[in-house]
């Protein structure tokens, strides 16, 4: 019985070979598109959570106006942050600032948007040893650490900083 069923199925598939190839091509394209979409979704999610995952924190306290890291954070009074140190179970509290900045691309002069994170070197907030090993450098005025691996253009900017010793940042104003 199985032999007859297999033979019948084979004949139905091969009866019109062009239709079989067309159907298999259509299904293959749909599968490739689904895996591509899943890849884009995974990359978007990974890039969105990479910064918060890099922080050495269990709880974040933000202003009641806070919406997302993509928008400039509303300021939280520091006294509220330091009051949290009096709460049982809180080991430490440290200010952390995040915003986007515009850098000028050294290759074509267009503006590149990237993240700028600010924190006290006395209260490190990152888990990465590559950042924590350079905390003495950011104690110097007008100094920043640039992640060469963030984007190709940022790596070029980091190389330019090594050559010239400086780069100009366009920082947002703290005034509202």
XYZ file of N, CA and C in Angstrom:
528
model
N 0.819 -1.189 0.000
C 0.000 0.000 0.000
C 0.875 1.271 0.000
N 1.911 1.263 0.831
C 2.811 2.415 0.914
C 3.503 2.635 -0.426
N 3.855 1.520 -1.078
C 4.545 1.608 -2.357
C 3.656 2.280 -3.404
N 2.386 1.978 -3.398
C 1.452 2.579 -4.351
C 1.295 4.066 -4.058
N 1.190 4.422 -2.781
C 1.024 5.827 -2.395
C 2.242 6.651 -2.782
N 3.419 6.107 -2.576
C 4.647 6.822 -2.934
C 4.730 6.995 -4.449
N 4.392 5.963 -5.175
C 4.422 6.037 -6.638
C 3.438 7.063 -7.171
N 2.223 7.077 -6.619
C 1.216 8.050 -7.042
C 1.671 9.476 -6.726
N 2.216 9.698 -5.535
C 2.699 11.035 -5.152
C 3.823 11.481 -6.077
N 4.735 10.553 -6.421
C 5.843 10.900 -7.310
C 5.316 11.287 -8.685
N 4.338 10.559 -9.195
C 3.790 10.873 -10.518
C 3.076 12.222 -10.523
N 2.364 12.530 -9.444
C 1.682 13.823 -9.375
C 2.686 14.981 -9.354
N 3.789 14.772 -8.667
C 4.807 15.828 -8.602
C 5.509 16.021 -9.932
N 5.800 14.953 -10.614
C 6.602 15.051 -11.841
C 5.764 15.171 -13.107
N 4.450 15.113 -12.994
C 3.601 15.186 -14.178
C 3.819 16.489 -14.942
N 3.856 17.582 -14.216
C 4.152 18.877 -14.837
C 5.330 19.491 -14.083
N 6.514 19.220 -14.592
C 7.755 19.626 -13.923
C 7.912 21.130 -13.781
N 7.435 21.877 -14.784
C 7.579 23.333 -14.723
C 6.760 23.918 -13.581
N 5.564 23.382 -13.376
C 4.740 23.854 -12.265
C 5.376 23.497 -10.931
N 5.981 22.332 -10.839
C 6.661 21.920 -9.614
C 7.813 22.871 -9.307
N 8.606 23.177 -10.326
C 9.746 24.092 -10.124
C 9.251 25.477 -9.731
N 8.188 25.943 -10.369
C 7.622 27.251 -10.024
C 7.111 27.292 -8.596
N 6.407 26.236 -8.180
C 5.890 26.187 -6.810
C 7.022 26.129 -5.793
N 8.032 25.299 -6.074
C 9.174 25.205 -5.145
C 9.936 26.528 -5.070
N 10.058 27.231 -6.202
C 10.739 28.533 -6.196
C 9.965 29.540 -5.355
N 8.647 29.553 -5.509
C 7.828 30.481 -4.721
C 7.927 30.219 -3.235
N 7.880 28.954 -2.852
C 7.996 28.603 -1.436
C 9.398 28.949 -0.926
N 10.422 28.711 -1.750
C 11.798 29.034 -1.333
C 11.973 30.534 -1.103
N 11.410 31.340 -1.990
C 11.502 32.797 -1.828
C 10.794 33.227 -0.543
N 9.629 32.666 -0.273
C 8.898 33.017 0.952
C 9.702 32.641 2.189
N 10.363 31.496 2.164
C 11.168 31.066 3.307
C 12.362 32.005 3.504
N 13.024 32.360 2.416
C 14.165 33.280 2.514
C 13.712 34.629 3.070
N 12.582 35.140 2.600
C 12.078 36.419 3.101
C 11.731 36.349 4.584
N 11.153 35.235 5.029
C 10.825 35.108 6.456
C 12.083 35.089 7.310
N 13.117 34.335 6.876
C 14.352 34.309 7.649
C 15.064 35.661 7.623
N 14.975 36.383 6.503
C 15.550 37.725 6.435
C 14.851 38.657 7.414
N 13.523 38.580 7.458
C 12.763 39.417 8.387
C 13.112 39.068 9.833
N 13.258 37.797 10.148
C 13.647 37.399 11.502
C 15.049 37.898 11.836
N 15.948 37.907 10.847
C 17.292 38.436 11.069
C 17.272 39.926 11.362
N 16.485 40.684 10.588
C 16.359 42.125 10.840
C 15.743 42.382 12.207
N 14.734 41.600 12.565
C 14.086 41.766 13.866
C 15.076 41.490 14.994
N 15.863 40.429 14.864
C 16.854 40.110 15.892
C 17.921 41.185 16.009
N 18.373 41.704 14.859
C 19.393 42.755 14.888
C 18.847 44.028 15.515
N 17.609 44.369 15.197
C 16.994 45.560 15.790
C 16.869 45.402 17.298
N 16.404 44.252 17.739
C 16.249 44.014 19.180
C 17.612 44.036 19.870
N 18.587 43.351 19.291
C 19.915 43.308 19.918
C 20.532 44.692 20.019
N 20.379 45.519 18.983
C 20.953 46.863 19.051
C 20.195 47.743 20.037
N 18.891 47.504 20.195
C 18.101 48.323 21.123
C 18.420 48.001 22.576
N 18.774 46.769 22.876
C 19.018 46.397 24.270
C 20.500 46.287 24.607
N 21.390 46.549 23.658
C 22.818 46.388 23.933
C 23.317 47.395 24.970
N 22.856 48.637 24.903
C 23.310 49.636 25.880
C 22.799 49.327 27.287
N 21.504 49.070 27.477
C 21.069 48.744 28.844
C 21.697 47.468 29.393
N 21.967 46.492 28.543
C 22.606 45.250 29.013
C 24.050 45.480 29.442
N 24.684 46.501 28.887
C 26.080 46.783 29.213
C 26.226 47.496 30.553
N 25.123 47.949 31.113
C 25.175 48.698 32.368
C 25.151 47.766 33.571
N 25.928 48.120 34.569
C 25.995 47.357 35.814
C 24.931 47.900 36.759
N 23.677 47.539 36.484
C 22.565 48.073 37.278
C 21.432 47.062 37.316
N 20.692 47.096 38.392
C 19.511 46.253 38.518
C 18.233 47.066 38.366
N 18.272 48.312 38.816
C 17.103 49.180 38.768
C 17.534 50.542 38.234
N 16.711 51.109 37.352
C 16.942 52.448 36.832
C 15.840 53.354 37.353
N 16.227 54.513 37.811
C 15.259 55.501 38.268
C 15.292 56.645 37.263
N 14.128 57.010 36.774
C 14.037 58.084 35.781
C 12.890 59.001 36.142
N 12.893 60.156 35.517
C 11.823 61.124 35.705
C 10.492 60.524 35.249
N 9.404 61.031 35.793
C 8.087 60.546 35.390
C 7.773 60.889 33.939
N 8.545 61.793 33.344
C 8.366 62.172 31.950
C 9.151 61.286 30.987
N 9.974 60.382 31.514
C 10.816 59.517 30.688
C 9.951 58.617 29.808
N 10.326 58.503 28.527
C 9.603 57.632 27.605
C 10.493 56.515 27.080
N 11.629 56.885 26.508
C 12.536 55.914 25.920
C 13.924 56.533 25.822
N 14.949 55.694 25.710
C 16.309 56.206 25.564
C 16.506 56.925 24.242
N 15.620 56.713 23.289
C 15.771 57.342 21.986
C 15.528 58.846 22.038
N 14.794 59.314 23.030
C 14.532 60.742 23.192
C 15.405 61.273 24.322
N 15.724 62.561 24.316
C 16.512 63.109 25.426
C 15.779 62.891 26.756
N 16.532 62.412 27.705
C 15.949 62.105 29.010
C 15.602 63.384 29.745
N 14.445 63.439 30.382
C 14.169 64.564 31.271
C 15.070 64.445 32.509
N 15.471 65.563 33.031
C 16.384 65.555 34.170
C 15.674 65.092 35.424
N 16.374 64.327 36.209
C 15.895 63.858 37.508
C 16.740 64.569 38.565
N 16.118 65.218 39.518
C 16.924 65.891 40.554
C 17.842 64.894 41.267
N 19.112 65.281 41.417
C 20.093 64.376 42.021
C 19.749 64.009 43.456
N 19.076 64.894 44.186
C 18.768 64.562 45.572
C 17.824 63.356 45.639
N 16.966 63.184 44.635
C 16.105 61.992 44.615
C 16.921 60.725 44.389
N 17.923 60.838 43.542
C 18.792 59.685 43.303
C 19.530 59.298 44.572
N 20.086 60.278 45.256
C 20.867 59.970 46.450
C 19.991 59.544 47.627
N 18.710 59.921 47.610
C 17.801 59.437 48.657
C 17.581 57.934 48.544
N 17.748 57.382 47.349
C 17.558 55.944 47.179
C 18.618 55.137 47.912
N 19.756 55.742 48.225
C 20.790 55.016 48.964
C 20.336 54.665 50.376
N 19.328 55.375 50.880
C 18.805 55.077 52.204
C 17.797 53.935 52.213
N 17.417 53.449 51.049
C 16.456 52.348 50.956
C 17.173 51.033 51.232
N 16.548 50.188 52.047
C 17.152 48.888 52.379
C 17.360 48.067 51.106
N 18.536 47.488 50.993
C 18.857 46.643 49.847
C 19.554 47.356 48.715
N 19.629 48.681 48.761
C 20.307 49.436 47.709
C 21.781 49.544 48.065
N 22.637 48.975 47.227
C 24.080 48.992 47.491
C 24.690 50.339 47.116
N 24.279 50.896 45.976
C 24.815 52.185 45.555
C 23.869 52.809 44.538
N 24.028 54.093 44.360
C 23.263 54.834 43.365
C 24.210 55.809 42.691
N 24.153 55.872 41.371
C 25.058 56.743 40.627
C 24.312 57.385 39.469
N 24.587 58.664 39.187
C 23.942 59.304 38.034
C 24.517 58.772 36.727
N 23.663 58.685 35.745
C 24.043 58.219 34.412
C 23.245 59.037 33.408
N 23.924 59.595 32.447
C 23.281 60.445 31.452
C 23.512 59.840 30.070
N 22.479 59.865 29.253
C 22.590 59.348 27.891
C 21.868 60.307 26.955
N 22.511 60.581 25.841
C 21.901 61.418 24.812
C 22.542 61.077 23.473
N 21.965 61.563 22.426
C 22.571 61.384 21.113
C 23.329 62.652 20.742
N 24.407 62.485 19.997
C 25.225 63.610 19.539
C 25.469 63.456 18.041
N 25.823 64.566 17.427
C 26.148 64.581 16.005
C 27.662 64.671 15.841
N 28.227 63.739 15.090
C 29.635 63.778 14.729
C 29.731 64.000 13.231
N 30.796 64.628 12.789
C 31.001 64.842 11.364
C 31.855 63.706 10.819
N 31.364 63.057 9.778
C 32.093 61.955 9.162
C 33.363 62.481 8.501
N 34.512 61.836 8.756
C 35.755 62.308 8.131
C 35.828 61.975 6.643
N 34.981 61.062 6.171
C 35.058 60.682 4.758
C 34.262 61.603 3.854
N 33.018 61.935 4.231
C 32.189 62.733 3.333
C 31.585 63.972 3.983
N 31.879 64.231 5.245
C 31.433 65.446 5.907
C 29.989 65.456 6.380
N 29.261 64.353 6.198
C 27.869 64.340 6.658
C 27.825 64.059 8.157
N 26.687 64.402 8.754
C 26.528 64.199 10.194
C 26.165 62.758 10.506
N 26.769 62.231 11.548
C 26.476 60.891 12.045
C 25.896 61.029 13.445
N 24.844 60.320 13.716
C 24.247 60.349 15.044
C 24.760 59.146 15.832
N 25.211 59.390 17.040
C 25.687 58.313 17.898
C 25.333 58.642 19.344
N 25.512 57.671 20.201
C 25.207 57.850 21.618
C 26.367 58.491 22.355
N 26.031 59.296 23.335
C 27.007 59.841 24.275
C 26.516 59.471 25.668
N 27.331 58.730 26.393
C 27.009 58.342 27.764
C 27.936 59.105 28.702
N 27.379 59.626 29.778
C 28.169 60.361 30.754
C 27.897 59.791 32.141
N 28.975 59.627 32.906
C 28.879 59.123 34.272
C 30.132 59.527 35.014
N 30.084 59.399 36.312
C 31.251 59.745 37.122
C 32.260 58.598 37.077
N 33.526 58.882 36.820
C 34.536 57.817 36.832
C 34.690 57.188 38.219
N 34.244 57.906 39.258
C 34.325 57.351 40.609
C 33.229 56.317 40.868
N 32.194 56.321 40.035
C 31.088 55.359 40.153
C 30.862 54.700 38.803
N 31.721 53.746 38.413
C 31.572 53.128 37.092
C 30.222 52.432 36.958
N 29.640 52.548 35.784
C 28.309 51.988 35.554
C 28.300 50.900 34.489
N 29.421 50.656 33.834
C 29.468 49.659 32.768
C 30.085 48.355 33.262
N 29.659 47.258 32.653
C 30.189 45.939 32.984
C 31.479 45.630 32.227
N 31.686 46.239 31.065
C 32.830 45.918 30.224
C 34.143 46.389 30.850
N 35.090 45.461 30.918
C 36.398 45.816 31.469
C 37.140 46.777 30.541
N 36.835 46.742 29.220
C 37.499 47.656 28.284
C 37.188 49.110 28.634
N 35.995 49.366 29.119
C 35.624 50.726 29.521
C 36.200 51.026 30.891
N 36.014 50.114 31.827
C 36.454 50.351 33.203
C 37.971 50.468 33.322
N 38.717 49.852 32.406
C 40.178 49.975 32.435
C 40.648 51.364 31.998
N 39.781 52.142 31.358
C 40.165 53.455 30.850
C 39.545 54.603 31.638
N 39.047 54.320 32.827
C 38.390 55.368 33.617
C 39.349 56.498 33.979
N 40.634 56.198 34.137
C 41.593 57.265 34.438
C 41.700 58.261 33.287
N 41.503 57.780 32.050
C 41.578 58.680 30.895
C 40.428 59.674 30.875
N 39.228 59.230 31.245
C 38.090 60.150 31.152
C 38.024 61.102 32.342
N 38.935 60.996 33.260
C 39.016 61.997 34.335
C 39.582 63.319 33.803
N 40.259 63.246 32.666
C 40.821 64.445 32.059
C 39.698 65.279 31.441
N 39.812 66.605 31.487
C 38.756 67.444 30.893
C 38.671 67.236 29.382
N 37.452 67.369 28.862
C 37.172 67.273 27.441
C 37.707 65.985 26.822
N 37.493 64.869 27.518
C 37.978 63.571 27.064
C 36.825 62.585 27.031
N 36.828 61.717 26.031
C 35.802 60.695 25.890
C 36.434 59.409 25.390
N 35.747 58.308 25.598
C 36.151 57.015 25.053
C 35.257 56.749 23.849
N 35.856 56.378 22.732
C 35.098 56.100 21.511
C 35.146 54.600 21.243
N 33.985 54.021 20.980
C 33.895 52.598 20.657
C 34.143 52.412 19.170
N 35.301 51.876 18.826
C 35.668 51.670 17.426
C 34.761 50.670 16.722
N 34.199 49.738 17.484
C 33.419 48.655 16.896
C 31.938 49.017 16.736
N 31.526 50.194 17.176
C 30.113 50.567 17.122
C 29.619 50.632 15.676
N 30.273 51.382 14.845
C 29.948 51.535 13.426
C 31.244 51.798 12.691
N 31.282 51.500 11.413
C 32.494 51.740 10.627
C 32.902 53.197 10.660
N 31.905 54.099 10.523
C 32.207 55.523 10.496
C 32.781 55.995 11.825
N 32.282 55.436 12.923
C 32.790 55.817 14.239
C 34.231 55.333 14.396
N 34.535 54.159 13.858
C 35.915 53.674 13.870
C 36.848 54.602 13.114
N 36.373 55.156 11.986
C 37.168 56.126 11.235
C 37.394 57.395 12.051
N 36.362 57.811 12.771
C 36.492 58.999 13.621
C 37.494 58.729 14.733
N 37.456 57.527 15.302
C 38.421 57.181 16.349
C 39.848 57.223 15.791
N 40.035 56.753 14.558
C 41.355 56.835 13.930
C 41.783 58.266 13.705
N 40.829 59.116 13.339
C 41.134 60.540 13.146
C 41.532 61.198 14.467
N 40.863 60.813 15.538
C 41.209 61.348 16.854
C 42.636 60.952 17.218
N 43.024 59.713 16.909
C 44.389 59.291 17.202
C 45.414 60.091 16.410
N 45.072 60.462 15.168
C 45.995 61.226 14.332
C 46.087 62.677 14.767
N 44.928 63.316 14.952
C 44.913 64.754 15.223
C 44.879 65.084 16.709
N 44.431 64.142 17.517
C 44.367 64.379 18.956
C 43.083 65.026 19.428
N 42.143 65.290 18.505
C 40.883 65.908 18.918
C 39.809 65.706 17.862
N 38.576 65.956 18.278
C 37.423 65.967 17.377
C 36.378 66.871 18.000
N 35.617 67.550 17.178
C 34.587 68.442 17.675
C 33.244 67.725 17.700
N 32.544 67.817 18.815
C 31.222 67.247 18.968
C 30.193 68.374 19.001
N 29.042 68.138 18.411
C 27.926 69.065 18.517
C 27.015 68.497 19.583
N 27.064 69.085 20.778
C 26.288 68.565 21.905
C 24.975 69.305 22.025
N 23.933 68.593 22.439
C 22.648 69.272 22.644
C 22.715 70.192 23.844
N 21.899 71.223 23.822
C 21.844 72.165 24.923
C 21.029 71.575 26.062
N 21.450 71.830 27.291
C 20.706 71.342 28.452
C 19.466 72.177 28.709
N 19.400 73.365 28.123
C 18.233 74.235 28.316
C 17.050 73.707 27.532
N 15.864 73.887 28.064
C 14.652 73.417 27.376
C 13.868 74.579 26.857
